[in-house]
Amino acid sequence: MSRPHENSHEGEAEDVSGAEAQVIPLHGPGREKPDPAAQADRDLRESEEAQEQLKQERRDDAPVVEFPGAARVSPARNRPADEDLLPASLRTALGFLRDRLTGDYTVDEFGFDAELTETLLLPPLRALFEKWFRVDTFGVENLPADGGALLVSNHSGTLPLDALMTAVAVHDHVPGGRHLRGLGADLVFQVPLVGSFARKSGQTLACNADAERLLRNGELVGVWPEGFKGIGKPFSSRYKLQRFGRGGFVSAALRTGAPIIPVSVVGAEEIYPKVGDIKLLARLLGLPYFPVTPFFPLLGPLGAIPLPTKWSIEFGEPIRTDTYDADAVDDPMLVFTLTDQVRESIQQSLYKRLSQRKSVFRG
C-alpha cells in the first residue's frame, strides 16, 4: 500500500539534501567591508583638503594693504581699496623713505634728484608761494608743455627767493609738473649744505656748456643775467634792471634753437629792503655784500623773516631763435640785439605790473 504523502516529503528531502548549499554574502558588490587603514588615510586627506580650502577662503576675504610706493615696483598689481585708508602725504613719505633705504631712486648727470625735490623741497616752498607771498601767475600758456626753453628773469630781493618761487610756479602750473633747471653762480655751490641741495633740486653752474646740454635734453632752463648786481642792489634802485652781461644766455639759445621766454617778477624787491651794506664783513665772509635792512641785523634772526609782500610772476611771449642760421651765434651784433630785446621786454612788463599794483602787501 502506498503512502503518497510520505513519498512526496521524502522526495523533497532528497532534493534538498542533494543540492549544493548557496552562500549569500553579507556585503554585496560595492558593499565590501572597508580596510581600516585605507579609510583612515582617506579621512586624513579629506581633512587636510578641507583645512586648505578654509585657509584659501580666509585669504581671499582678508584685506591686503600694499606698502606705499609698491605700485612703482609692480605697476601691474592692482592696489586694494583699503590702501586709501592711509593719508596721501603719509603714503608719499613712507614711499620716499623706502626708496632712500633701498636705493631705488635716480639722479641725473647734473645731480638732480626729482623725488627728493618733490617730496622734501617743494612742499615748504609751495607754502611760501601760496600762503606767504600769495603769488599770482600770468602767461603760463607761453611755457611749452614739452621741449626745451630758456626762461630769462629779473633778479632782486637780497636773497634769491624769486628764483625759488619761479621754480614752484613752473612746476605747479605747467601741465606735467615740469622742473625749472636754474643756472646759479659759483658761490651757490660753494656754501656747505646749500650747494648740495641746489644740485639735488636741479640747479647747475651758470655756464654755456651746461645750459646747452640741458636745452638739448628738452629741459626748461632758468637764468638771471643780472646776477649779484640785481639781487644785491639797494632799495632805491628797485625794479630798475641792471646790465645783462655779455649775452651768454642768448648764445646758448641760438646754438640749440630754444625759444627765450622773458619773465618778470614783482614783489620780491620789498621782502628785504636793502638800505646799507657792511663791506668789511662781506669780505671777511667771502660774500658779494652783507645787507642791512630796517630789521636785519638789528632784530637778529627775526629780521631774516621776509616781509609778506604780494607777488606776481608773468611769463612773456617766447622769442624764437630757431629761425636764425647756424652761424648766427658768431654775429656779436645779433647777440647784443637779442639780449637788449629780452631786457627791454622784461623792463616794460615790470612797469606795466607796477602801474596796476595798488598795494605792496595786497597787490
mmCIF file of C-alpha atoms in Angstrom:
data_model
loop_
_atom_site.group_PDB
_atom_site.id
_atom_site.type_symbol
_atom_site.label_atom_id
_atom_site.label_comp_id
_atom_site.label_asym_id
_atom_site.label_seq_id
_atom_site.Cartn_x
_atom_site.Cartn_y
_atom_site.Cartn_z
ATOM 1 C CA MET A 1 0.000 0.000 0.000
ATOM 2 C CA SER A 2 1.375 3.198 -0.985
ATOM 3 C CA ARG A 3 1.686 6.401 1.089
ATOM 4 C CA PRO A 4 1.694 9.261 -1.324
ATOM 5 C CA HIS A 5 2.290 11.999 1.235
ATOM 6 C CA GLU A 6 5.300 10.300 2.716
ATOM 7 C CA ASN A 7 6.798 9.655 -0.686
ATOM 8 C CA SER A 8 6.293 13.264 -1.580
ATOM 9 C CA HIS A 9 8.079 14.554 1.525
ATOM 10 C CA GLU A 10 10.894 12.093 1.100
ATOM 11 C CA GLY A 11 11.454 13.334 -2.474
ATOM 12 C CA GLU A 12 11.641 16.881 -1.360
ATOM 13 C CA ALA A 13 14.076 15.987 1.386
ATOM 14 C CA GLU A 14 16.235 14.177 -1.085
ATOM 15 C CA ASP A 15 16.201 17.189 -3.364
ATOM 16 C CA VAL A 16 17.183 19.486 -0.591
ATOM 17 C CA SER A 17 19.849 17.248 0.806
ATOM 18 C CA GLY A 18 21.241 16.600 -2.634
ATOM 19 C CA ALA A 19 21.560 20.300 -3.699
ATOM 20 C CA GLU A 20 24.652 22.364 -3.041
ATOM 21 C CA ALA A 21 24.420 24.897 -0.242
ATOM 22 C CA GLN A 22 24.264 28.504 -1.587
ATOM 23 C CA VAL A 23 26.341 31.113 0.308
ATOM 24 C CA ILE A 24 24.803 34.567 0.355
ATOM 25 C CA PRO A 25 27.470 37.235 1.216
ATOM 26 C CA LEU A 26 26.604 39.775 3.867
ATOM 27 C CA HIS A 27 28.284 42.563 1.768
ATOM 28 C CA GLY A 28 27.157 42.631 -1.828
ATOM 29 C CA PRO A 29 29.075 44.145 -4.720
ATOM 30 C CA GLY A 30 30.271 47.626 -3.792
ATOM 31 C CA ARG A 31 29.481 46.937 -0.130
ATOM 32 C CA GLU A 32 32.649 45.174 0.808
ATOM 33 C CA LYS A 33 33.881 45.824 4.287
ATOM 34 C CA PRO A 34 36.435 48.708 4.115
ATOM 35 C CA ASP A 35 40.017 48.377 5.096
ATOM 36 C CA PRO A 36 40.544 50.363 8.366
ATOM 37 C CA ALA A 37 43.991 51.715 7.292
ATOM 38 C CA ALA A 38 42.738 52.888 3.882
ATOM 39 C CA GLN A 39 39.699 54.531 5.457
ATOM 40 C CA ALA A 40 41.898 56.437 7.939
ATOM 41 C CA ASP A 41 44.137 57.633 5.103
ATOM 42 C CA ARG A 42 41.126 58.918 3.131
ATOM 43 C CA ASP A 43 39.760 60.698 6.183
ATOM 44 C CA LEU A 44 43.112 62.401 6.749
ATOM 45 C CA ARG A 45 43.307 63.614 3.138
ATOM 46 C CA GLU A 46 39.771 64.941 3.227
ATOM 47 C CA SER A 47 40.511 66.792 6.470
ATOM 48 C CA GLU A 48 43.652 68.394 5.010
ATOM 49 C CA GLU A 49 41.792 69.452 1.846
ATOM 50 C CA ALA A 50 39.015 70.998 3.920
ATOM 51 C CA GLN A 51 41.522 72.933 6.030
ATOM 52 C CA GLU A 52 43.380 74.205 2.928
ATOM 53 C CA GLN A 53 40.120 75.326 1.333
ATOM 54 C CA LEU A 54 39.181 77.173 4.532
ATOM 55 C CA LYS A 55 42.569 78.943 4.611
ATOM 56 C CA GLN A 56 42.200 79.982 0.963
ATOM 57 C CA GLU A 57 38.752 81.418 1.640
ATOM 58 C CA ARG A 58 40.137 83.389 4.568
ATOM 59 C CA ARG A 59 42.997 84.759 2.411
ATOM 60 C CA ASP A 60 40.566 85.825 -0.288
ATOM 61 C CA ASP A 61 38.379 87.625 2.243
ATOM 62 C CA ALA A 62 41.209 89.257 4.204
ATOM 63 C CA PRO A 63 42.067 92.910 3.318
ATOM 64 C CA VAL A 64 45.514 93.420 1.807
ATOM 65 C CA VAL A 65 47.337 96.747 2.326
ATOM 66 C CA GLU A 66 50.209 97.336 -0.077
ATOM 67 C CA PHE A 67 53.313 99.082 1.171
ATOM 68 C CA PRO A 68 53.295 102.676 -0.123
ATOM 69 C CA GLY A 69 55.351 103.018 -3.267
ATOM 70 C CA ALA A 70 54.917 99.355 -4.199
ATOM 71 C CA ALA A 71 52.962 100.393 -7.275
ATOM 72 C CA ARG A 72 56.191 101.805 -8.721
ATOM 73 C CA VAL A 73 57.898 98.436 -8.330
ATOM 74 C CA SER A 74 54.993 96.419 -9.762
ATOM 75 C CA PRO A 75 52.678 98.716 -11.748
ATOM 76 C CA ALA A 76 50.538 95.831 -12.989
ATOM 77 C CA ARG A 77 49.500 94.880 -9.488
ATOM 78 C CA ASN A 78 46.062 96.159 -8.552
ATOM 79 C CA ARG A 79 46.079 98.360 -5.487
ATOM 80 C CA PRO A 80 43.443 97.345 -2.901
ATOM 81 C CA ALA A 81 40.874 99.872 -1.799
ATOM 82 C CA ASP A 82 41.992 99.521 1.826
ATOM 83 C CA GLU A 83 45.278 101.293 0.980
ATOM 84 C CA ASP A 84 43.286 104.501 0.701
ATOM 85 C CA LEU A 85 42.928 104.391 4.475
ATOM 86 C CA LEU A 86 46.433 105.871 4.665
ATOM 87 C CA PRO A 87 46.660 109.625 4.014
ATOM 88 C CA ALA A 88 48.302 110.519 0.711
ATOM 89 C CA SER A 89 51.028 112.501 2.465
ATOM 90 C CA LEU A 90 51.880 109.526 4.679
ATOM 91 C CA ARG A 91 51.996 107.149 1.710
ATOM 92 C CA THR A 92 54.322 109.547 -0.099
ATOM 93 C CA ALA A 93 56.595 109.919 2.932
ATOM 94 C CA LEU A 94 56.798 106.168 3.518
ATOM 95 C CA GLY A 95 57.469 105.550 -0.173
ATOM 96 C CA PHE A 96 60.247 108.141 -0.107
ATOM 97 C CA LEU A 97 61.860 106.515 2.958
ATOM 98 C CA ARG A 98 61.623 103.082 1.368
ATOM 99 C CA ASP A 99 63.312 104.317 -1.809
ATOM 100 C CA ARG A 100 66.080 106.009 0.200
ATOM 101 C CA LEU A 101 66.743 102.848 2.214
ATOM 102 C CA THR A 102 66.709 100.541 -0.810
ATOM 103 C CA GLY A 103 68.482 102.942 -3.168
ATOM 104 C CA ASP A 104 65.587 102.719 -5.620
ATOM 105 C CA TYR A 105 65.813 106.281 -6.952
ATOM 106 C CA THR A 106 67.534 108.016 -9.839
ATOM 107 C CA VAL A 107 69.814 111.046 -10.116
ATOM 108 C CA ASP A 108 70.692 112.542 -13.488
ATOM 109 C CA GLU A 109 74.114 113.591 -14.749
ATOM 110 C CA PHE A 110 73.813 117.002 -13.060
ATOM 111 C CA GLY A 111 72.907 115.525 -9.666
ATOM 112 C CA PHE A 112 69.185 116.316 -9.955
ATOM 113 C CA ASP A 113 67.001 114.167 -7.673
ATOM 114 C CA ALA A 114 63.375 114.627 -8.776
ATOM 115 C CA GLU A 115 61.869 112.520 -5.977
ATOM 116 C CA LEU A 116 63.729 114.376 -3.223
ATOM 117 C CA THR A 117 62.784 117.723 -4.789
ATOM 118 C CA GLU A 118 59.083 116.916 -4.945
ATOM 119 C CA THR A 119 58.934 115.262 -1.509
ATOM 120 C CA LEU A 120 61.152 117.468 0.672
ATOM 121 C CA LEU A 121 61.974 120.735 -1.082
ATOM 122 C CA LEU A 122 58.859 121.796 -2.965
ATOM 123 C CA PRO A 123 56.267 121.471 -0.124
ATOM 124 C CA PRO A 124 57.774 124.209 2.129
ATOM 125 C CA LEU A 125 58.450 126.428 -0.893
ATOM 126 C CA ARG A 126 54.866 125.867 -2.039
ATOM 127 C CA ALA A 127 53.632 127.068 1.373
ATOM 128 C CA LEU A 128 55.610 130.305 0.894
ATOM 129 C CA PHE A 129 54.300 130.611 -2.655
ATOM 130 C CA GLU A 130 50.631 130.157 -1.755
ATOM 131 C CA LYS A 131 50.297 131.439 1.825
ATOM 132 C CA TRP A 132 53.057 133.986 2.439
ATOM 133 C CA PHE A 133 53.692 135.690 -0.896
ATOM 134 C CA ARG A 134 50.301 134.723 -2.431
ATOM 135 C CA VAL A 135 51.833 134.626 -5.901
ATOM 136 C CA ASP A 136 49.697 135.308 -8.975
ATOM 137 C CA THR A 137 50.938 133.867 -12.262
ATOM 138 C CA PHE A 138 50.296 135.211 -15.745
ATOM 139 C CA GLY A 139 51.155 133.923 -19.213
ATOM 140 C CA VAL A 140 51.649 130.297 -18.148
ATOM 141 C CA GLU A 141 50.363 129.276 -21.586
ATOM 142 C CA ASN A 142 53.614 130.660 -23.029
ATOM 143 C CA LEU A 143 55.575 127.867 -21.340
ATOM 144 C CA PRO A 144 55.937 124.743 -23.507
ATOM 145 C CA ALA A 145 54.479 121.502 -22.184
ATOM 146 C CA ASP A 146 57.495 119.676 -23.638
ATOM 147 C CA GLY A 147 60.791 120.566 -25.239
ATOM 148 C CA GLY A 148 63.487 122.982 -24.161
ATOM 149 C CA ALA A 149 63.124 126.691 -23.466
ATOM 150 C CA LEU A 150 65.251 129.364 -21.792
ATOM 151 C CA LEU A 151 63.495 131.450 -19.124
ATOM 152 C CA VAL A 152 65.220 134.812 -18.529
ATOM 153 C CA SER A 153 64.110 136.741 -15.433
ATOM 154 C CA ASN A 154 64.866 139.853 -13.421
ATOM 155 C CA HIS A 155 66.636 139.245 -10.103
ATOM 156 C CA SER A 156 66.027 141.007 -6.784
ATOM 157 C CA GLY A 157 65.279 140.648 -3.084
ATOM 158 C CA THR A 158 68.710 140.362 -1.373
ATOM 159 C CA LEU A 159 68.191 136.578 -1.169
ATOM 160 C CA PRO A 160 67.304 134.582 -4.320
ATOM 161 C CA LEU A 161 63.765 133.694 -3.263
ATOM 162 C CA ASP A 162 62.480 134.940 -6.613
ATOM 163 C CA ALA A 163 64.273 132.066 -8.364
ATOM 164 C CA LEU A 164 62.711 129.540 -5.976
ATOM 165 C CA MET A 165 59.205 130.962 -6.392
ATOM 166 C CA THR A 166 59.596 130.894 -10.176
ATOM 167 C CA ALA A 167 60.540 127.209 -9.946
ATOM 168 C CA VAL A 168 57.356 126.499 -7.946
ATOM 169 C CA ALA A 169 55.251 128.419 -10.482
ATOM 170 C CA VAL A 170 56.697 126.387 -13.357
ATOM 171 C CA HIS A 171 56.256 123.034 -11.617
ATOM 172 C CA ASP A 172 52.722 123.639 -10.345
ATOM 173 C CA HIS A 173 51.238 125.461 -13.329
ATOM 174 C CA VAL A 174 52.756 123.763 -16.367
ATOM 175 C CA PRO A 175 50.995 120.513 -17.357
ATOM 176 C CA GLY A 176 53.057 117.505 -16.336
ATOM 177 C CA GLY A 177 54.796 119.229 -13.429
ATOM 178 C CA ARG A 178 57.958 120.283 -15.249
ATOM 179 C CA HIS A 179 61.036 121.297 -13.265
ATOM 180 C CA LEU A 180 62.931 124.541 -13.795
ATOM 181 C CA ARG A 181 66.667 123.848 -14.093
ATOM 182 C CA GLY A 182 68.279 127.027 -12.794
ATOM 183 C CA LEU A 183 71.750 128.299 -13.652
ATOM 184 C CA GLY A 184 73.426 129.531 -10.466
ATOM 185 C CA ALA A 185 76.592 131.424 -9.587
ATOM 186 C CA ASP A 186 79.684 129.611 -8.310
ATOM 187 C CA LEU A 187 79.075 130.933 -4.788
ATOM 188 C CA VAL A 188 75.829 128.965 -4.506
ATOM 189 C CA PHE A 189 77.665 125.652 -4.869
ATOM 190 C CA GLN A 190 80.482 126.647 -2.518
ATOM 191 C CA VAL A 191 78.227 127.144 0.515
ATOM 192 C CA PRO A 192 78.063 123.953 2.622
ATOM 193 C CA LEU A 193 74.697 122.160 2.516
ATOM 194 C CA VAL A 194 73.216 124.868 0.268
ATOM 195 C CA GLY A 195 75.302 123.696 -2.679
ATOM 196 C CA SER A 196 74.289 120.073 -2.150
ATOM 197 C CA PHE A 197 70.590 120.882 -2.042
ATOM 198 C CA ALA A 198 70.986 123.167 -5.052
ATOM 199 C CA ARG A 199 72.406 120.281 -7.081
ATOM 200 C CA LYS A 200 69.710 117.863 -5.918
ATOM 201 C CA SER A 201 66.961 120.362 -6.775
ATOM 202 C CA GLY A 202 68.193 120.642 -10.367
ATOM 203 C CA GLN A 203 70.474 123.707 -10.295
ATOM 204 C CA THR A 204 73.802 123.768 -12.065
ATOM 205 C CA LEU A 205 76.629 126.198 -12.828
ATOM 206 C CA ALA A 206 75.840 129.218 -14.971
ATOM 207 C CA CYS A 207 77.975 128.232 -17.938
ATOM 208 C CA ASN A 208 77.085 127.833 -21.593
ATOM 209 C CA ALA A 209 78.129 124.180 -21.742
ATOM 210 C CA ASP A 210 75.664 123.087 -19.051
ATOM 211 C CA ALA A 211 72.933 125.369 -20.388
ATOM 212 C CA GLU A 212 73.217 123.943 -23.892
ATOM 213 C CA ARG A 213 73.195 120.332 -22.675
ATOM 214 C CA LEU A 214 70.053 120.947 -20.649
ATOM 215 C CA LEU A 215 68.302 122.711 -23.518
ATOM 216 C CA ARG A 216 69.177 119.925 -25.960
ATOM 217 C CA ASN A 217 67.754 117.459 -23.440
ATOM 218 C CA GLY A 218 64.440 119.311 -23.646
ATOM 219 C CA GLU A 219 64.591 120.969 -20.205
ATOM 220 C CA LEU A 220 63.223 124.315 -19.047
ATOM 221 C CA VAL A 221 66.314 126.327 -18.064
ATOM 222 C CA GLY A 222 66.202 129.442 -15.889
ATOM 223 C CA VAL A 223 68.784 132.216 -15.965
ATOM 224 C CA TRP A 224 69.038 135.512 -14.065
ATOM 225 C CA PRO A 225 71.510 137.632 -16.062
ATOM 226 C CA GLU A 226 71.675 140.496 -13.527
ATOM 227 C CA GLY A 227 73.414 138.178 -11.063
ATOM 228 C CA PHE A 228 74.524 139.687 -7.752
ATOM 229 C CA LYS A 229 74.223 143.186 -9.252
ATOM 230 C CA GLY A 230 70.483 142.689 -9.411
ATOM 231 C CA ILE A 231 69.799 140.728 -6.262
ATOM 232 C CA GLY A 232 72.006 142.958 -4.124
ATOM 233 C CA LYS A 233 71.046 146.382 -5.495
ATOM 234 C CA PRO A 234 69.828 148.996 -2.990
ATOM 235 C CA PHE A 235 66.153 149.547 -2.352
ATOM 236 C CA SER A 236 66.332 152.919 -4.074
ATOM 237 C CA SER A 237 67.076 151.124 -7.392
ATOM 238 C CA ARG A 238 64.201 148.656 -7.134
ATOM 239 C CA TYR A 239 62.705 147.406 -10.394
ATOM 240 C CA LYS A 240 65.460 149.018 -12.457
ATOM 241 C CA LEU A 241 67.165 146.252 -14.383
ATOM 242 C CA GLN A 242 70.929 146.082 -14.188
ATOM 243 C CA ARG A 243 73.235 145.186 -17.061
ATOM 244 C CA PHE A 244 72.626 141.721 -18.571
ATOM 245 C CA GLY A 245 76.258 140.833 -19.095
ATOM 246 C CA ARG A 246 77.640 139.798 -22.471
ATOM 247 C CA GLY A 247 74.585 137.848 -23.619
ATOM 248 C CA GLY A 248 75.864 134.357 -22.955
ATOM 249 C CA PHE A 249 72.305 133.070 -22.482
ATOM 250 C CA VAL A 250 71.398 134.282 -25.981
ATOM 251 C CA SER A 251 74.316 132.315 -27.441
ATOM 252 C CA ALA A 252 73.112 129.142 -25.710
ATOM 253 C CA ALA A 253 69.593 129.649 -27.087
ATOM 254 C CA LEU A 254 70.899 130.298 -30.631
ATOM 255 C CA ARG A 255 73.070 127.165 -30.618
ATOM 256 C CA THR A 256 70.177 124.949 -29.519
ATOM 257 C CA GLY A 257 67.298 126.741 -31.268
ATOM 258 C CA ALA A 258 65.423 127.023 -27.972
ATOM 259 C CA PRO A 259 62.920 129.869 -27.508
ATOM 260 C CA ILE A 260 63.672 132.621 -24.979
ATOM 261 C CA ILE A 261 60.833 133.425 -22.562
ATOM 262 C CA PRO A 262 61.108 136.743 -20.666
ATOM 263 C CA VAL A 263 59.963 136.509 -17.036
ATOM 264 C CA SER A 264 59.099 139.472 -14.821
ATOM 265 C CA VAL A 265 58.716 139.166 -11.042
ATOM 266 C CA VAL A 266 57.017 141.895 -9.000
ATOM 267 C CA GLY A 267 57.019 141.788 -5.198
ATOM 268 C CA ALA A 268 60.461 140.379 -4.472
ATOM 269 C CA GLU A 269 62.145 143.783 -4.258
ATOM 270 C CA GLU A 270 60.342 144.622 -0.997
ATOM 271 C CA ILE A 271 60.846 141.439 1.038
ATOM 272 C CA TYR A 272 64.267 142.632 2.326
ATOM 273 C CA PRO A 273 64.574 146.386 1.666
ATOM 274 C CA LYS A 274 68.334 146.815 1.431
ATOM 275 C CA VAL A 275 69.330 150.196 2.847
ATOM 276 C CA GLY A 276 73.017 149.534 3.522
ATOM 277 C CA ASP A 277 75.969 147.194 3.075
ATOM 278 C CA ILE A 278 78.691 146.202 5.560
ATOM 279 C CA LYS A 279 81.524 145.721 3.075
ATOM 280 C CA LEU A 280 84.188 144.690 5.611
ATOM 281 C CA LEU A 281 82.011 141.897 6.966
ATOM 282 C CA ALA A 282 81.147 140.838 3.431
ATOM 283 C CA ARG A 283 84.854 140.470 2.550
ATOM 284 C CA LEU A 284 85.546 138.500 5.714
ATOM 285 C CA LEU A 285 82.724 136.073 4.918
ATOM 286 C CA GLY A 286 83.539 135.868 1.225
ATOM 287 C CA LEU A 287 80.154 137.322 0.229
ATOM 288 C CA PRO A 288 79.416 139.851 -2.531
ATOM 289 C CA TYR A 289 77.625 142.014 0.058
ATOM 290 C CA PHE A 290 76.356 141.907 3.651
ATOM 291 C CA PRO A 291 72.924 143.547 3.582
ATOM 292 C CA VAL A 292 71.496 145.949 6.119
ATOM 293 C CA THR A 293 67.705 146.236 6.171
ATOM 294 C CA PRO A 294 65.344 148.053 8.558
ATOM 295 C CA PHE A 295 65.082 144.790 10.522
ATOM 296 C CA PHE A 296 68.393 142.990 9.936
ATOM 297 C CA PRO A 297 70.781 142.671 11.702
ATOM 298 C CA LEU A 298 69.001 144.856 14.288
ATOM 299 C CA LEU A 299 66.410 142.189 15.182
ATOM 300 C CA GLY A 300 68.734 139.238 14.701
ATOM 301 C CA PRO A 301 67.084 136.078 13.301
ATOM 302 C CA LEU A 302 63.665 137.747 13.352
ATOM 303 C CA GLY A 303 64.986 140.299 10.911
ATOM 304 C CA ALA A 304 65.695 137.493 8.437
ATOM 305 C CA ILE A 305 61.975 136.738 8.023
ATOM 306 C CA PRO A 306 60.900 138.119 4.624
ATOM 307 C CA LEU A 307 58.079 140.633 4.545
ATOM 308 C CA PRO A 308 54.781 139.118 3.260
ATOM 309 C CA THR A 309 54.540 141.159 0.066
ATOM 310 C CA LYS A 310 52.093 140.279 -2.706
ATOM 311 C CA TRP A 311 53.854 138.811 -5.732
ATOM 312 C CA SER A 312 53.112 138.401 -9.412
ATOM 313 C CA ILE A 313 55.101 136.372 -11.935
ATOM 314 C CA GLU A 314 54.483 136.916 -15.636
ATOM 315 C CA PHE A 315 55.815 134.707 -18.429
ATOM 316 C CA GLY A 316 56.092 136.746 -21.609
ATOM 317 C CA GLU A 317 55.691 135.691 -25.221
ATOM 318 C CA PRO A 318 58.521 133.445 -26.469
ATOM 319 C CA ILE A 319 61.245 134.950 -28.641
ATOM 320 C CA ARG A 320 62.131 132.383 -31.297
ATOM 321 C CA THR A 321 65.742 131.588 -32.124
ATOM 322 C CA ASP A 322 65.274 128.620 -34.468
ATOM 323 C CA THR A 323 64.732 130.950 -37.439
ATOM 324 C CA TYR A 324 68.375 132.079 -37.487
ATOM 325 C CA ASP A 325 71.205 130.388 -39.382
ATOM 326 C CA ALA A 326 73.647 128.099 -37.602
ATOM 327 C CA ASP A 327 76.434 130.711 -37.780
ATOM 328 C CA ALA A 328 74.227 133.465 -36.294
ATOM 329 C CA VAL A 329 75.767 132.834 -32.884
ATOM 330 C CA ASP A 330 79.053 134.280 -34.207
ATOM 331 C CA ASP A 331 77.399 137.598 -35.009
ATOM 332 C CA PRO A 332 78.034 139.831 -31.952
ATOM 333 C CA MET A 333 75.578 142.479 -33.143
ATOM 334 C CA LEU A 334 72.767 139.931 -33.355
ATOM 335 C CA VAL A 335 73.582 138.600 -29.888
ATOM 336 C CA PHE A 336 73.563 142.144 -28.497
ATOM 337 C CA THR A 337 70.268 142.962 -30.219
ATOM 338 C CA LEU A 338 68.516 139.875 -28.875
ATOM 339 C CA THR A 339 69.914 140.499 -25.385
ATOM 340 C CA ASP A 340 68.611 144.044 -25.414
ATOM 341 C CA GLN A 341 65.242 142.853 -26.757
ATOM 342 C CA VAL A 342 64.831 140.411 -23.866
ATOM 343 C CA ARG A 343 65.895 143.005 -21.301
ATOM 344 C CA GLU A 344 63.517 145.630 -22.677
ATOM 345 C CA SER A 345 60.645 143.125 -22.715
ATOM 346 C CA ILE A 346 61.176 142.344 -19.014
ATOM 347 C CA GLN A 347 61.513 146.026 -18.070
ATOM 348 C CA GLN A 348 58.304 147.026 -19.834
ATOM 349 C CA SER A 349 56.444 144.136 -18.211
ATOM 350 C CA LEU A 350 57.662 145.263 -14.775
ATOM 351 C CA TYR A 351 56.479 148.830 -15.375
ATOM 352 C CA LYS A 352 53.090 147.553 -16.527
ATOM 353 C CA ARG A 353 52.596 145.367 -13.459
ATOM 354 C CA LEU A 354 53.752 148.106 -11.093
ATOM 355 C CA SER A 355 51.268 150.559 -12.612
ATOM 356 C CA GLN A 356 48.459 148.109 -11.901
ATOM 357 C CA ARG A 357 49.556 147.366 -8.326
ATOM 358 C CA LYS A 358 47.623 149.233 -5.640
ATOM 359 C CA SER A 359 49.476 147.962 -2.570
ATOM 360 C CA VAL A 360 52.798 146.264 -1.844
ATOM 361 C CA PHE A 361 51.148 143.832 0.555
ATOM 362 C CA ARG A 362 47.710 143.396 -1.042
ATOM 363 C CA GLY A 363 48.544 143.619 -4.729
#
